Amino acid sequence: MKALLKEIGSGFHSLVTGMRITLGQFFKPQVTVHYPHETLKMPVRFRGHIELVRDPQTGKAICFACKACEKACPSDCIIVEGVKREGERRKSVTEFKLDFTKCSLCGSCVEACKSEAIRFSKDYNLASVSKEEFIMDLFKRLESEQPKPPQAQPEQSKEAA
Amino acid sequence: MSIIEPFRLLLFLVGIMAFVGLNAAYLVWVERKGAARFQRRPGPTEVGYGGLLQPIADGIKLLSKQLHVPPGADGVLFRAAPLLVMIPAMIGLAVVPFSESLVARDTNVGLLMIFAFGSINVMAIMLSGWSSRNKYAIISAARIVSQDVAYEIPMLLVVVTMLMATGTMNLNEIVQQQAGWFWRWNIFRLDVNPLMPLTFIIFFVCMLAETNRAPFDMAEAESELVAGAFTEYAGMGFGVFFIAEYANIILGCAFATILFLGGWQSPFGVWSGVFWFLLKMYVLVFTVIWVRWTFPRTQFYNLLNLSWKLLIPISLSTLILTAVVMKVLK
Amino acid sequence: MSALSALSSGETKGETFVINVGPQHPATHGVLRLKMTMDGEYITRAEPVCGYIHRMHEKMGENRTWAQFLPNTGRIDYLAAMAYSHAYVGAVERAAGIAAPPRAEYIRVITSELNRISSHLVWFGAFLLDLGGFTPLLYAFDDREKILDILEALTGSRLTYSYYRFGGVCNDVDDDFIRGTREFVAFMRPRMKMYHSLVTDNIILRKRLIGIGVISAEMCRQYGATGPVIRGSGVGYDVRKSEPYSVYRDLDFDVPVYPEGDCMARYLVRMEEMVQSLRIIEQALDKLPAGPVMASGVPRTLKPPAGDCCFAVEAARGRLLVRIVSDNKEMPYRVRLRTPSFCNLSLYEEASQGMMLPDALALLGSLDLVIPDIDR
């Protein structure tokens, strides 16, 4: 009987304590970020999909199609093609195909690249209704963008390596 | 009875329906917002200011969905259950005095009526579970019957205690007896029964169990029975059960306010009115929501143990105590 | 036989029915299916059906290079990816004779323990959700978010880290990481107290967990259950103590053991483990040596000498063992994963016999299963 009364007492006390805690949380500010009205800043090392890096001097892609990334990729989602043009020391990239449907964002390609020619993009809004949009040619993407002035080279590529 | 009386009654019934409908819709909003606050997130915000139009959007969505009767189900019962589930709350509210004159039917068996029709609720949910031909629903139906039977008893014992203390079944009279300062409310009437606050807690717990609210939501138990008796319901069939749940909460809280918290009486003895009734009722409704978002669900045998081994003995002893006290004081 | 005589004779054969809990059911986190033969609310047999998310990780290991399998290790148990990388990296390092520098080992321990806390927090929330309490889930996820932010800033990913490399880790920790982790440790201690008074002491929860789903130490041994499951049955088996790897030998921590074997014991073991992990993290941060985070002289194309090598770690769910067989080629000959969830699930059929449905689901939640970890 005494044990029962004690259990009732402690049980009731535990229920009241629980309710006090949740009421305390009730008056605290909310902790969620209200996407899409608010967005978070992506950390420097954020691993998005990859993109080619432009050489600040020449305005062309640094990549010279050595295919180290292609070999390193565990999911075979990178295809790099390049040609050796007359009068140039290295090959230059003509096609850099990323099959993002297969990519697992592991970052092996960026790590394998010794010339820091690819980096992670900070783009995380990746949604599409068609599969084809995820098979992207990063070289064409780079070409279609306006060449940035030389000082616009961000520090991400260094961090990612 | 004058010639106006039927029209007045009709007007009040329409008013009650509107009250229940509006309350159910906006209690869903309050519940979602409240849950969000307890969990430190914003809750619905997109539809209307602060998500205020969310219940309407949800209602339109539910209305536009197909009312599907699963193959092999008992079609008549399956369709009848959502209709049946609304009846007790509607009729119960018809005898509830919102203020001294704001009552649809001021009858002297009001207390009895609420309980007589309240039992239909169980039957409706049981029918929905039985008729939908779903294993989860059957388990849920079996649970709800034993749960509601178990909790009807302590609740009735509490009400009989109150009946002894007040000496009337007319709800308006019960409220009028509690006029004056707030220590005249029944919950503080320790002279009638020294265990009165405990009686109120028992009543509140039983009300939670009767309305199948957490932590006693054994019938819905989404992590065990998916949605229990309502698993097979789609569209407005489900919507009606949803509305009925909130309607029953409203009725339960209104009833608790009248019996224990002085109904429409103000706590200071002056400026009594419908405002006080609604305030007290919504504080209780908020507590119901608060409880839901704090506790885990009980296990079934614990639920029955609580009722048979704890609540019934205590409520029985308060009943006897009240009888003895009243006899001695007289 | 009429129903009445069946009742009076106590025989209910033929009165049972089967319900499917899963593969789509709110109580199974993932695509586990439990075929439950029920007698009313009582379970006569609960048969787990797995394989819905089988992805052949072991076979995948055989047709890619040693390093290319690293991203896979994060996808076996997505809640405790660090431990899986640790086990695989450890096995390959052992086979190839590479020693990671001490700073890297300490970083591995810190990140693994952070990951263990985040995994236990998910379990805590999901378990409470199984029991019908919704709010603790959100609190737990709020705390977990802090860990994920710390780890994302370090590794670049929130769940599938692939952070460890053969011979070290790929990024060095910075001051932000150390400060953030210290802040988290300081933040988490009072939170644990809050969880105990909100959840552990709650009478409803205690009634639901104490004495429910008792698993004996013997049953754990028979089925090979490890981790918090066996520690909740009174056996103090923890790989970090029994076969210390990395730098766990230098760190002072306790292995919580509860002898009752019921759901409450497993619950308390995990809650206590989070506190111990905080202790480990604090000590490791204090002892964090300077130096490189990658061993020098690790070849770009790794070809471990032919042989057979094992490495076991204490993952969040129990003993994880990676066995690799090398034939001195650039791809493994065989990668074998001994995952804890599979063994922990296998005792479910025996343990759940005769239980009521809600209790059986409490037992399922207390085992802390991650379905991709079962199916691999």
PDB file of N, CA, C and O in Angstrom, chain C residues 29 79 117-131 133-141 143 188 191-192 194-200 205 267 270-271 274 317 365 368:
ATOM      1  N   HIS C  29      11.236   1.667 -39.215  1.00  0.00           N
ATOM      2  CA  HIS C  29      11.965   2.797 -39.801  1.00  0.00           C
ATOM      3  C   HIS C  29      12.771   2.272 -40.969  1.00  0.00           C
ATOM      4  O   HIS C  29      13.900   1.855 -40.818  1.00  0.00           O
ATOM      5  N   LEU C  79      23.438   6.137 -40.312  1.00  0.00           N
ATOM      6  CA  LEU C  79      23.414   6.962 -39.097  1.00  0.00           C
ATOM      7  C   LEU C  79      24.754   6.990 -38.391  1.00  0.00           C
ATOM      8  O   LEU C  79      25.026   7.893 -37.616  1.00  0.00           O
ATOM      9  N   ILE C 117      26.998   9.737 -30.913  1.00  0.00           N
ATOM     10  CA  ILE C 117      25.969  10.503 -30.203  1.00  0.00           C
ATOM     11  C   ILE C 117      24.830  10.841 -31.162  1.00  0.00           C
ATOM     12  O   ILE C 117      23.661  10.694 -30.827  1.00  0.00           O
ATOM     13  N   SER C 118      25.181  11.274 -32.368  1.00  0.00           N
ATOM     14  CA  SER C 118      24.115  11.650 -33.303  1.00  0.00           C
ATOM     15  C   SER C 118      23.263  10.441 -33.644  1.00  0.00           C
ATOM     16  O   SER C 118      22.044  10.532 -33.754  1.00  0.00           O
ATOM     17  N   SER C 119      23.892   9.278 -33.764  1.00  0.00           N
ATOM     18  CA  SER C 119      23.129   8.057 -34.051  1.00  0.00           C
ATOM     19  C   SER C 119      22.209   7.700 -32.893  1.00  0.00           C
ATOM     20  O   SER C 119      21.036   7.367 -33.090  1.00  0.00           O
ATOM     21  N   HIS C 120      22.726   7.804 -31.673  1.00  0.00           N
ATOM     22  CA  HIS C 120      21.893   7.486 -30.511  1.00  0.00           C
ATOM     23  C   HIS C 120      20.752   8.492 -30.369  1.00  0.00           C
ATOM     24  O   HIS C 120      19.680   8.143 -29.880  1.00  0.00           O
ATOM     25  N   LEU C 121      21.009   9.732 -30.781  1.00  0.00           N
ATOM     26  CA  LEU C 121      19.934  10.723 -30.687  1.00  0.00           C
ATOM     27  C   LEU C 121      18.808  10.385 -31.655  1.00  0.00           C
ATOM     28  O   LEU C 121      17.631  10.536 -31.327  1.00  0.00           O
ATOM     29  N   VAL C 122      19.166   9.910 -32.845  1.00  0.00           N
ATOM     30  CA  VAL C 122      18.125   9.484 -33.779  1.00  0.00           C
ATOM     31  C   VAL C 122      17.355   8.315 -33.195  1.00  0.00           C
ATOM     32  O   VAL C 122      16.125   8.264 -33.233  1.00  0.00           O
ATOM     33  N   TRP C 123      18.102   7.369 -32.614  1.00  0.00           N
ATOM     34  CA  TRP C 123      17.425   6.239 -31.997  1.00  0.00           C
ATOM     35  C   TRP C 123      16.478   6.714 -30.913  1.00  0.00           C
ATOM     36  O   TRP C 123      15.335   6.273 -30.832  1.00  0.00           O
ATOM     37  N   PHE C 124      16.956   7.625 -30.083  1.00  0.00           N
ATOM     38  CA  PHE C 124      16.151   8.127 -28.965  1.00  0.00           C
ATOM     39  C   PHE C 124      14.836   8.716 -29.487  1.00  0.00           C
ATOM     40  O   PHE C 124      13.751   8.381 -29.010  1.00  0.00           O
ATOM     41  N   GLY C 125      14.961   9.553 -30.503  1.00  0.00           N
ATOM     42  CA  GLY C 125      13.760  10.170 -31.051  1.00  0.00           C
ATOM     43  C   GLY C 125      12.833   9.148 -31.674  1.00  0.00           C
ATOM     44  O   GLY C 125      11.627   9.137 -31.421  1.00  0.00           O
ATOM     45  N   ALA C 126      13.411   8.252 -32.472  1.00  0.00           N
ATOM     46  CA  ALA C 126      12.577   7.285 -33.182  1.00  0.00           C
ATOM     47  C   ALA C 126      11.933   6.302 -32.219  1.00  0.00           C
ATOM     48  O   ALA C 126      10.790   5.883 -32.401  1.00  0.00           O
ATOM     49  N   PHE C 127      12.652   5.954 -31.166  1.00  0.00           N
ATOM     50  CA  PHE C 127      12.118   5.028 -30.174  1.00  0.00           C
ATOM     51  C   PHE C 127      10.918   5.662 -29.471  1.00  0.00           C
ATOM     52  O   PHE C 127       9.879   5.034 -29.294  1.00  0.00           O
ATOM     53  N   LEU C 128      11.076   6.933 -29.111  1.00  0.00           N
ATOM     54  CA  LEU C 128       9.967   7.625 -28.457  1.00  0.00           C
ATOM     55  C   LEU C 128       8.787   7.755 -29.411  1.00  0.00           C
ATOM     56  O   LEU C 128       7.635   7.682 -28.999  1.00  0.00           O
ATOM     57  N   LEU C 129       9.092   7.900 -30.691  1.00  0.00           N
ATOM     58  CA  LEU C 129       8.020   7.977 -31.685  1.00  0.00           C
ATOM     59  C   LEU C 129       7.276   6.649 -31.746  1.00  0.00           C
ATOM     60  O   LEU C 129       6.050   6.612 -31.848  1.00  0.00           O
ATOM     61  N   ASP C 130       8.018   5.556 -31.655  1.00  0.00           N
ATOM     62  CA  ASP C 130       7.381   4.236 -31.607  1.00  0.00           C
ATOM     63  C   ASP C 130       6.460   4.125 -30.407  1.00  0.00           C
ATOM     64  O   ASP C 130       5.440   3.451 -30.460  1.00  0.00           O
ATOM     65  N   LEU C 131       6.866   4.765 -29.320  1.00  0.00           N
ATOM     66  CA  LEU C 131       6.065   4.690 -28.101  1.00  0.00           C
ATOM     67  C   LEU C 131       4.994   5.765 -28.073  1.00  0.00           C
ATOM     68  O   LEU C 131       4.298   5.919 -27.084  1.00  0.00           O
ATOM     69  N   GLY C 133       5.377   9.124 -28.283  1.00  0.00           N
ATOM     70  CA  GLY C 133       5.763  10.471 -27.850  1.00  0.00           C
ATOM     71  C   GLY C 133       6.450  11.188 -28.990  1.00  0.00           C
ATOM     72  O   GLY C 133       7.475  10.734 -29.487  1.00  0.00           O
ATOM     73  N   PHE C 134       5.877  12.288 -29.405  1.00  0.00           N
ATOM     74  CA  PHE C 134       6.392  12.921 -30.622  1.00  0.00           C
ATOM     75  C   PHE C 134       7.445  13.974 -30.317  1.00  0.00           C
ATOM     76  O   PHE C 134       8.419  14.120 -31.033  1.00  0.00           O
ATOM     77  N   THR C 135       7.240  14.706 -29.233  1.00  0.00           N
ATOM     78  CA  THR C 135       8.060  15.891 -28.993  1.00  0.00           C
ATOM     79  C   THR C 135       9.546  15.596 -28.755  1.00  0.00           C
ATOM     80  O   THR C 135      10.387  16.305 -29.303  1.00  0.00           O
ATOM     81  N   PRO C 136       9.895  14.552 -27.980  1.00  0.00           N
ATOM     82  CA  PRO C 136      11.332  14.304 -27.782  1.00  0.00           C
ATOM     83  C   PRO C 136      12.089  14.098 -29.088  1.00  0.00           C
ATOM     84  O   PRO C 136      13.269  14.420 -29.170  1.00  0.00           O
ATOM     85  N   LEU C 137      11.412  13.583 -30.103  1.00  0.00           N
ATOM     86  CA  LEU C 137      12.063  13.398 -31.409  1.00  0.00           C
ATOM     87  C   LEU C 137      12.605  14.719 -31.930  1.00  0.00           C
ATOM     88  O   LEU C 137      13.734  14.811 -32.390  1.00  0.00           O
ATOM     89  N   LEU C 138      11.792  15.751 -31.817  1.00  0.00           N
ATOM     90  CA  LEU C 138      12.207  17.041 -32.358  1.00  0.00           C
ATOM     91  C   LEU C 138      13.342  17.623 -31.534  1.00  0.00           C
ATOM     92  O   LEU C 138      14.272  18.222 -32.089  1.00  0.00           O
ATOM     93  N   TYR C 139      13.289  17.440 -30.205  1.00  0.00           N
ATOM     94  CA  TYR C 139      14.391  17.934 -29.372  1.00  0.00           C
ATOM     95  C   TYR C 139      15.682  17.205 -29.729  1.00  0.00           C
ATOM     96  O   TYR C 139      16.742  17.820 -29.845  1.00  0.00           O
ATOM     97  N   ALA C 140      15.566  15.878 -29.912  1.00  0.00           N
ATOM     98  CA  ALA C 140      16.760  15.101 -30.225  1.00  0.00           C
ATOM     99  C   ALA C 140      17.327  15.530 -31.570  1.00  0.00           C
ATOM    100  O   ALA C 140      18.538  15.634 -31.751  1.00  0.00           O
ATOM    101  N   PHE C 141      16.448  15.791 -32.531  1.00  0.00           N
ATOM    102  CA  PHE C 141      16.934  16.179 -33.847  1.00  0.00           C
ATOM    103  C   PHE C 141      17.558  17.559 -33.817  1.00  0.00           C
ATOM    104  O   PHE C 141      18.471  17.844 -34.582  1.00  0.00           O
ATOM    105  N   ASP C 143      19.331  18.685 -31.324  1.00  0.00           N
ATOM    106  CA  ASP C 143      20.696  18.462 -30.841  1.00  0.00           C
ATOM    107  C   ASP C 143      21.560  17.820 -31.910  1.00  0.00           C
ATOM    108  O   ASP C 143      22.719  18.175 -32.099  1.00  0.00           O
ATOM    109  N   MET C 188      25.472  19.726 -24.327  1.00  0.00           N
ATOM    110  CA  MET C 188      24.768  18.442 -24.319  1.00  0.00           C
ATOM    111  C   MET C 188      24.545  17.919 -22.905  1.00  0.00           C
ATOM    112  O   MET C 188      23.553  17.232 -22.650  1.00  0.00           O
ATOM    113  N   ARG C 191      21.380  19.030 -21.485  1.00  0.00           N
ATOM    114  CA  ARG C 191      20.300  18.455 -22.299  1.00  0.00           C
ATOM    115  C   ARG C 191      20.003  17.032 -21.855  1.00  0.00           C
ATOM    116  O   ARG C 191      18.842  16.611 -21.832  1.00  0.00           O
ATOM    117  N   MET C 192      21.050  16.264 -21.537  1.00  0.00           N
ATOM    118  CA  MET C 192      20.821  14.886 -21.105  1.00  0.00           C
ATOM    119  C   MET C 192      19.978  14.874 -19.830  1.00  0.00           C
ATOM    120  O   MET C 192      19.097  14.036 -19.667  1.00  0.00           O
ATOM    121  N   MET C 194      17.814  17.091 -19.034  1.00  0.00           N
ATOM    122  CA  MET C 194      16.456  17.437 -19.455  1.00  0.00           C
ATOM    123  C   MET C 194      15.755  16.196 -20.014  1.00  0.00           C
ATOM    124  O   MET C 194      14.597  15.936 -19.677  1.00  0.00           O
ATOM    125  N   TYR C 195      16.474  15.428 -20.833  1.00  0.00           N
ATOM    126  CA  TYR C 195      15.852  14.214 -21.388  1.00  0.00           C
ATOM    127  C   TYR C 195      15.464  13.258 -20.282  1.00  0.00           C
ATOM    128  O   TYR C 195      14.418  12.617 -20.343  1.00  0.00           O
ATOM    129  N   HIS C 196      16.316  13.155 -19.266  1.00  0.00           N
ATOM    130  CA  HIS C 196      15.995  12.219 -18.192  1.00  0.00           C
ATOM    131  C   HIS C 196      14.743  12.663 -17.442  1.00  0.00           C
ATOM    132  O   HIS C 196      13.900  11.839 -17.125  1.00  0.00           O
ATOM    133  N   SER C 197      14.621  13.971 -17.199  1.00  0.00           N
ATOM    134  CA  SER C 197      13.416  14.341 -16.448  1.00  0.00           C
ATOM    135  C   SER C 197      12.188  14.398 -17.344  1.00  0.00           C
ATOM    136  O   SER C 197      11.084  14.182 -16.866  1.00  0.00           O
ATOM    137  N   LEU C 198      12.378  14.653 -18.633  1.00  0.00           N
ATOM    138  CA  LEU C 198      11.202  14.659 -19.525  1.00  0.00           C
ATOM    139  C   LEU C 198      10.778  13.244 -19.880  1.00  0.00           C
ATOM    140  O   LEU C 198       9.592  12.952 -19.944  1.00  0.00           O
ATOM    141  N   VAL C 199      11.721  12.366 -20.129  1.00  0.00           N
ATOM    142  CA  VAL C 199      11.391  11.063 -20.703  1.00  0.00           C
ATOM    143  C   VAL C 199      11.667   9.915 -19.743  1.00  0.00           C
ATOM    144  O   VAL C 199      10.769   9.132 -19.425  1.00  0.00           O
ATOM    145  N   THR C 200      12.899   9.803 -19.261  1.00  0.00           N
ATOM    146  CA  THR C 200      13.261   8.610 -18.498  1.00  0.00           C
ATOM    147  C   THR C 200      12.419   8.454 -17.241  1.00  0.00           C
ATOM    148  O   THR C 200      11.998   7.355 -16.903  1.00  0.00           O
ATOM    149  N   LEU C 205       6.271   6.046 -19.547  1.00  0.00           N
ATOM    150  CA  LEU C 205       7.357   5.376 -20.249  1.00  0.00           C
ATOM    151  C   LEU C 205       7.935   4.245 -19.402  1.00  0.00           C
ATOM    152  O   LEU C 205       8.221   3.160 -19.914  1.00  0.00           O
ATOM    153  N   TYR C 267      17.563   1.018 -23.132  1.00  0.00           N
ATOM    154  CA  TYR C 267      17.389   2.474 -23.203  1.00  0.00           C
ATOM    155  C   TYR C 267      18.442   3.179 -22.358  1.00  0.00           C
ATOM    156  O   TYR C 267      19.131   4.087 -22.821  1.00  0.00           O
ATOM    157  N   ARG C 270      22.052   3.137 -23.742  1.00  0.00           N
ATOM    158  CA  ARG C 270      22.328   4.109 -24.808  1.00  0.00           C
ATOM    159  C   ARG C 270      22.408   5.523 -24.258  1.00  0.00           C
ATOM    160  O   ARG C 270      23.254   6.302 -24.668  1.00  0.00           O
ATOM    161  N   MET C 271      21.510   5.836 -23.318  1.00  0.00           N
ATOM    162  CA  MET C 271      21.564   7.181 -22.748  1.00  0.00           C
ATOM    163  C   MET C 271      22.896   7.401 -22.048  1.00  0.00           C
ATOM    164  O   MET C 271      23.515   8.455 -22.157  1.00  0.00           O
ATOM    165  N   MET C 274      25.878   7.950 -24.408  1.00  0.00           N
ATOM    166  CA  MET C 274      26.039   9.307 -24.940  1.00  0.00           C
ATOM    167  C   MET C 274      26.891  10.131 -23.987  1.00  0.00           C
ATOM    168  O   MET C 274      27.770  10.877 -24.408  1.00  0.00           O
ATOM    169  N   ARG C 317      25.647   0.475 -33.118  1.00  0.00           N
ATOM    170  CA  ARG C 317      24.716  -0.616 -32.879  1.00  0.00           C
ATOM    171  C   ARG C 317      25.374  -1.893 -32.403  1.00  0.00           C
ATOM    172  O   ARG C 317      24.692  -2.878 -32.169  1.00  0.00           O
ATOM    173  N   GLY C 365      11.887  -1.301 -31.377  1.00  0.00           N
ATOM    174  CA  GLY C 365      12.535   0.005 -31.301  1.00  0.00           C
ATOM    175  C   GLY C 365      13.772  -0.027 -30.423  1.00  0.00           C
ATOM    176  O   GLY C 365      14.761   0.632 -30.711  1.00  0.00           O
ATOM    177  N   ASP C 368      17.174  -0.889 -31.946  1.00  0.00           N
ATOM    178  CA  ASP C 368      17.827   0.154 -32.737  1.00  0.00           C
ATOM    179  C   ASP C 368      18.353  -0.402 -34.061  1.00  0.00           C
ATOM    180  O   ASP C 368      19.554  -0.493 -34.279  1.00  0.00           O
TER     181      ASP C 368
END
